[in-house]
Structure formats: C-alpha cells, structure tokens
Coordinates of C-alpha atoms (C1' of nucleotides) in Angstrom, one line a residue:
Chain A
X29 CA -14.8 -15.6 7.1
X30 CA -14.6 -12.3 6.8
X31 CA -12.1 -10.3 9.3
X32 CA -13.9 -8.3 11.9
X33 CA -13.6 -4.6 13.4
X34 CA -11.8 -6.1 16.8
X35 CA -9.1 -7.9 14.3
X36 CA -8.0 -4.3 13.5
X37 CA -8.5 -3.1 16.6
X38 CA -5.4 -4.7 18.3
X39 CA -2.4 -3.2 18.5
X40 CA -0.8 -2.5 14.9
X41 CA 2.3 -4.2 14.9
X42 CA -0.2 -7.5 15.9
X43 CA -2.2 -6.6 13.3
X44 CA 0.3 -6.6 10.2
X45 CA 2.1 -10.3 11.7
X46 CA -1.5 -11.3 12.1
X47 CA -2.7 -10.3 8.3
X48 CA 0.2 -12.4 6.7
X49 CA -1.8 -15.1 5.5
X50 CA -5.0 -13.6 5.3
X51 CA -6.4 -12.8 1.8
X52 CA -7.9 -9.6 0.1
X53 CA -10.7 -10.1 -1.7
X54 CA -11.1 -7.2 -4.4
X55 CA -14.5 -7.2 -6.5
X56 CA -14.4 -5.7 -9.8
X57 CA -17.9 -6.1 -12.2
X58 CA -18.4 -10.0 -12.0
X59 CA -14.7 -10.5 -11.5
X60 CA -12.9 -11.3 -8.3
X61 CA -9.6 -11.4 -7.3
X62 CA -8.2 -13.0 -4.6
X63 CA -5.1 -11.8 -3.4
X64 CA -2.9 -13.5 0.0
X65 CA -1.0 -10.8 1.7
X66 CA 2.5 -11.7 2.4
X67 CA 4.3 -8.1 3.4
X68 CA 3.3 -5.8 5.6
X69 CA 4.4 -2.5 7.6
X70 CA 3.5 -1.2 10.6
X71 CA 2.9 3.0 11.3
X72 CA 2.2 3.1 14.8
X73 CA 0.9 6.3 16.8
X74 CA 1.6 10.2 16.8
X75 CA 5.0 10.2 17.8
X76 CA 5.9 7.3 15.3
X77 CA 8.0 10.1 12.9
X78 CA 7.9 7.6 9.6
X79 CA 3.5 7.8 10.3
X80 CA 2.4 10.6 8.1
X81 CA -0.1 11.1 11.2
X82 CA 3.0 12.2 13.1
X83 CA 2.5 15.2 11.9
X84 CA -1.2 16.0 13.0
X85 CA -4.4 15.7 12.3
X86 CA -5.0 17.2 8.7
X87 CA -7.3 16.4 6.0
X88 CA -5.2 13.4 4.5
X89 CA -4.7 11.8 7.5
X90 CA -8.0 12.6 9.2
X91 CA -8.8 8.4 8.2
X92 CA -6.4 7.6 10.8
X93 CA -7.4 9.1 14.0
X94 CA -10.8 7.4 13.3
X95 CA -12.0 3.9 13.4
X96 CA -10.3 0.7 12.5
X97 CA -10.6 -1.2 9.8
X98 CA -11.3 1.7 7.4
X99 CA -8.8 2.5 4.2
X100 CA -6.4 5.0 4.6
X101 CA -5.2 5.6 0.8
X102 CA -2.6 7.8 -0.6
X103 CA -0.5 9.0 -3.4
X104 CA 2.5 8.7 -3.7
X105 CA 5.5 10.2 -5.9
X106 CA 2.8 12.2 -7.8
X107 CA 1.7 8.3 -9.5
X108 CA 1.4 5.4 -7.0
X109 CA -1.5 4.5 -4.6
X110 CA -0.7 2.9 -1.7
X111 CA -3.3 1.3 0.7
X112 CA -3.1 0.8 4.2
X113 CA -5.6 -0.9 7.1
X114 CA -6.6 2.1 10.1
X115 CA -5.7 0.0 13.4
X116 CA -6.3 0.6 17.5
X117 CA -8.6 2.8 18.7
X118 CA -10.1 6.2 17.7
X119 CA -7.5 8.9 18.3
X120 CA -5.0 6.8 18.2
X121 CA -3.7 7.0 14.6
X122 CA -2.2 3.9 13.5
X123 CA -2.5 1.6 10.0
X124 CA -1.0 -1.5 8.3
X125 CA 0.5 -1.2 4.8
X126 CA -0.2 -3.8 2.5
X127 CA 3.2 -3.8 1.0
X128 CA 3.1 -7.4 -0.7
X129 CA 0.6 -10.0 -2.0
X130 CA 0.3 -12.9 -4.1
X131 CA -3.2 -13.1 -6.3
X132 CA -4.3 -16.4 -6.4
X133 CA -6.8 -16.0 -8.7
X134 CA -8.5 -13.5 -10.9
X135 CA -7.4 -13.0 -14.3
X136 CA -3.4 -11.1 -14.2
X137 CA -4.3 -7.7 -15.3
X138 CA -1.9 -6.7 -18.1
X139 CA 0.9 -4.2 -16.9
X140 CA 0.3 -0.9 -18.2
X141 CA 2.2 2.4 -17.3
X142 CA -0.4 4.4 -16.6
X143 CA -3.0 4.1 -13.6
X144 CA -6.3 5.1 -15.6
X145 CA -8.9 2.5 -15.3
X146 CA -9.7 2.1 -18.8
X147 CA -6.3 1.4 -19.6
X148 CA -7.0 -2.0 -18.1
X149 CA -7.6 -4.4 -20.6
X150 CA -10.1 -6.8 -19.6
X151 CA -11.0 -9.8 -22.3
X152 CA -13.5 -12.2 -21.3
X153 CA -12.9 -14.4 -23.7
X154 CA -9.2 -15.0 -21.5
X155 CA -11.4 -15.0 -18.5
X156 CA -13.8 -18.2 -19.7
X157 CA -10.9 -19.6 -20.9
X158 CA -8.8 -19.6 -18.1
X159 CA -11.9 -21.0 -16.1
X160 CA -12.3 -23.8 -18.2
X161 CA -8.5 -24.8 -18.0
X162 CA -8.9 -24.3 -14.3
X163 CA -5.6 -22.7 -14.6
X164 CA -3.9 -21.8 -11.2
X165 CA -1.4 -19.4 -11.5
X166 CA -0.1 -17.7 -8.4
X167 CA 1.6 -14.2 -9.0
X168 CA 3.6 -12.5 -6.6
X169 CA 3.2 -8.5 -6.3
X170 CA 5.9 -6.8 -4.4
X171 CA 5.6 -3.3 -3.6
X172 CA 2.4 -1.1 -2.4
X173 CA 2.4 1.0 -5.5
X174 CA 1.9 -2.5 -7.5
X175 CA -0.4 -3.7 -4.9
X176 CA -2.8 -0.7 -5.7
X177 CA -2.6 -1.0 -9.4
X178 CA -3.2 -4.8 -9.8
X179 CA -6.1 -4.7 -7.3
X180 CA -7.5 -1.3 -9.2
X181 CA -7.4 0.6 -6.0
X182 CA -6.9 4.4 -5.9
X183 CA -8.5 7.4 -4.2
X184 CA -11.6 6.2 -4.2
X185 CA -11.4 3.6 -1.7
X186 CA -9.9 6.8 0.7
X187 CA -11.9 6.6 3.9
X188 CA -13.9 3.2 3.2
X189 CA -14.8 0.7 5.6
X190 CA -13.2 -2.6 4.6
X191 CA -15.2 -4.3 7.3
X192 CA -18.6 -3.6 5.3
X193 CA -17.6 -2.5 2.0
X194 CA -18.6 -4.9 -1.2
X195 CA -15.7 -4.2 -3.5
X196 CA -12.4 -4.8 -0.9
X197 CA -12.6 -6.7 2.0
X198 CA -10.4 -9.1 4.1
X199 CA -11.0 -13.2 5.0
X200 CA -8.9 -14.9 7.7
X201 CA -6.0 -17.2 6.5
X202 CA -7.8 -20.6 5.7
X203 CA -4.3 -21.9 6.5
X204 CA -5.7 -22.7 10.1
X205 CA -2.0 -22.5 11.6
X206 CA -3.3 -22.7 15.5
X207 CA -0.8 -25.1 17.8
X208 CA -3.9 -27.5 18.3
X209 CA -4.3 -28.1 14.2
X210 CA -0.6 -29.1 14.7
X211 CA 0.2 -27.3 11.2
X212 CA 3.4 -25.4 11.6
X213 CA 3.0 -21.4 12.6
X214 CA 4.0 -19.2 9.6
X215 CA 7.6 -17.8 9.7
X216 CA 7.5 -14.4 9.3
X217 CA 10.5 -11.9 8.8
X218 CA 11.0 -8.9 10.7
X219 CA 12.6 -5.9 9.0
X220 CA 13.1 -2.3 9.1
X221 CA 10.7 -0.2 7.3
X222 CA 11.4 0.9 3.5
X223 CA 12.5 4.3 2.9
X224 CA 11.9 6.0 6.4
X225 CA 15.5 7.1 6.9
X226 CA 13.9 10.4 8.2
X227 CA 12.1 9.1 10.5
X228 CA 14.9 9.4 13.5
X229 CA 14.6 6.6 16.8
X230 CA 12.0 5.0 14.6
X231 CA 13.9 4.7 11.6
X232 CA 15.4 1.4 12.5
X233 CA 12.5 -0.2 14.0
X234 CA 11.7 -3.5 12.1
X235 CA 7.8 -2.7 11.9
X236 CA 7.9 -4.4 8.5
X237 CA 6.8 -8.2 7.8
X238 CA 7.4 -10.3 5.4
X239 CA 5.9 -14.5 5.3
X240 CA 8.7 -16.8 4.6
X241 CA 8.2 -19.0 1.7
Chain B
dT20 C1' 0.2 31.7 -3.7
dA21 C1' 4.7 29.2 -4.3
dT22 C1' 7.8 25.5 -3.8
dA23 C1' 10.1 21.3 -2.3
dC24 C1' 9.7 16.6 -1.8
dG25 C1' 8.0 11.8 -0.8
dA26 C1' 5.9 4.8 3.0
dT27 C1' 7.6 4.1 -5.6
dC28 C1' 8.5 1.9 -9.9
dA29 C1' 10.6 1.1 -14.4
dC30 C1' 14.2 1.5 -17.1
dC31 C1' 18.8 2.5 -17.9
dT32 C1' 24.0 1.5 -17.4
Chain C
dG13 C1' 24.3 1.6 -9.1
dG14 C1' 21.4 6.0 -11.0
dT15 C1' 17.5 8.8 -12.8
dG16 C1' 13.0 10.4 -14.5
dA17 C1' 8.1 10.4 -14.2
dT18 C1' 4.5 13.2 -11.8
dC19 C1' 1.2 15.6 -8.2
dG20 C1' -0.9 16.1 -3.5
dT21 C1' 0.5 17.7 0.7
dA22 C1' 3.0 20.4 4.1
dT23 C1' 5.4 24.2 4.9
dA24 C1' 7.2 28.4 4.1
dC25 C1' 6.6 33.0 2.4

DNA sequence: TATACGATCACCT
DNA sequence: GGTGATCGTATAC
C-alpha cells in the first residue's frame, strides 16, 4: 500500500525510523525498480543549522516550507542529486534524506560516471533474461548521490508530490513488524549526521538511521 | 556581477 | 589517508 500524506506528516525524526523498511518504487518506461530504504537522515526545522532551510525561505528551499510528502531535490558538489521526503506541516520546513537503499529488483543499471540519462545502458535482452531466470539479486546503494543515480532521479522530480506521482512513490514495509504479528521490531542505528560539522548544537545530534542487518 | 564552497563519490597512495 | 571533478546557491561586493 502506498504511504499516505499523514505518514509524512509526523514529526521528521519519526518519519525517517518509520521509512526504514519501506520501499521506493521508481518507474522508468515499462521497467520498475524496487528499492527498500535502509538509511536515513533527519533535517528538522528553521533553526536546525545542518537544514539548508535554516537559512530562509529562498527559491531552492521554497519545497520545504510547503506540504509533506513532496520531493525536495538538490545538487550537490556541482554532480550529485540528492533526494529527500518534505515532512510536518506547512511552514514548518523539515525533510527525510534517503541516504541508503537496497533494490530488490529491476535490472542493476550499469555504473557510469556521468549522470546523463542516455548514458544509461538499458538492454532488454538482459531484462527478459533475467526475468526468465527469476534471478534475485539484492544490491545495496550507500550514499544519497548513488541513491539518485541508480533510481534516475535528478532535478526533475524537484517539487513533486510522491504521494500522487506515477514515476516515484513510497509502499509501507510488507515486513508487518507490529508487536501483535510477534515478528521482531527492526533494529535501527542511531548516528550523527554525515558531514554537518558546521552545523554547531546540531552537529552532534544522531538524526541519521541506519536498519541493522 | 563575482566568488567561495558544499547533506558526495571515485580513485589514488 | 588525500584529492579532483564540477556547478547551483548564498553571500559578499
């Protein structure tokens, strides 16, 4: 099922434990991938100084003061996109990075150093074949910059609303972890954030995290 | 208008 | 451990 405005409504650092587990779905053409997220981070409110909101409402951050669930995407280092979940409530700026996932399915896009679309090479030929074998291969994709380039993500998605949109969206874990199903909770890490050291009192905060195992 | 630098990654030693 | 790639954004002029 897919994940619903109020799921990104909560408060933020709820919101990145509570997508650990959950899986992105990103459409490309006939292909799908499917993607579990296991690492998150948390940029929570004006006065959180690592939020690039903390510095005011301008153009690039304009996504965040509005309402949940929409994309917030950015670039980063001149080459890497990074995407991140708008949380809480309008006015309120707040998102989760998506800093870690592991695609479960989909065929592995070949690394390439370069971002460009067609750069991507896409063989059907693997695709039917891999279908056929009803190969399972899981692949773990540390990093938001990697995130965004295995998933084909970049500006575009800027500003879109994940709860509607037909290309990337969100379903809730399958894992069914509730006390009743009497399936063990998820262990999840808590860490400081990656390369904030700027960012003062909230520098140390461990607003990043990661699922165990 | 100009400039410094970052929520990164890959490749080097 | 260190460094280069590469460009939008914020900030300073």
């Amino acid at each position: 099922m897919r994940l619903t405005r109020s799921f990104f409504q909560q408060k933020t650092l709820q919101v990145a434990k509570n997508l650990l587990g959950c899986f992105l779905i990103r459409k490309i053409g006939r292909r799908q991938i499917i993607a579990r997220i296991i690492e998150t981070e948390a940029y929570r409110g004006p006065k959180d100084l690592a939020n690039h909101a903390s510095k005011g409402r301008t153009k690039r951050t304009e996504v965040m003061f509005g309402q949940a669930g929409h994309a917030y995407i950015y670039l980063i280092y001149g080459m890497y996109y990074c995407l991140n979940v708008v949380t809480e409530r309008i006015g309120y700026p707040s998102a989760v990075l998506i800093r870690g996932i592991e695609i479960i399915n989909g065929l592995k896009i070949p690394n390439s150093k370069f971002q460009e679309p067609n750069k991507y090479h896409i063989s059907n030929s693997k695709f039917q074949k891999r279908r056929t074998n009803n190969e399972l291969r899981i692949t773990k994709v540390i990093g938001p910059g990697k995130v965004c380039r295995e998933l084909q993500i970049d500006k575009g998605f800027h500003g879109a609303d994940l709860i509607k949109d037909k290309r990337l969206y969100f379903i809730r874990s399958a894992d069914g972890f509730s006390r009743r199903s009497g399936t063990n909770p998820p262990k999840i890490k808590r860490l400081p954030r990656v390369g904030v050291d700027y960012a003062k009192e909230y520098k140390d905060k461990k607003w990043r995290f990661v699922l165990e195992g």
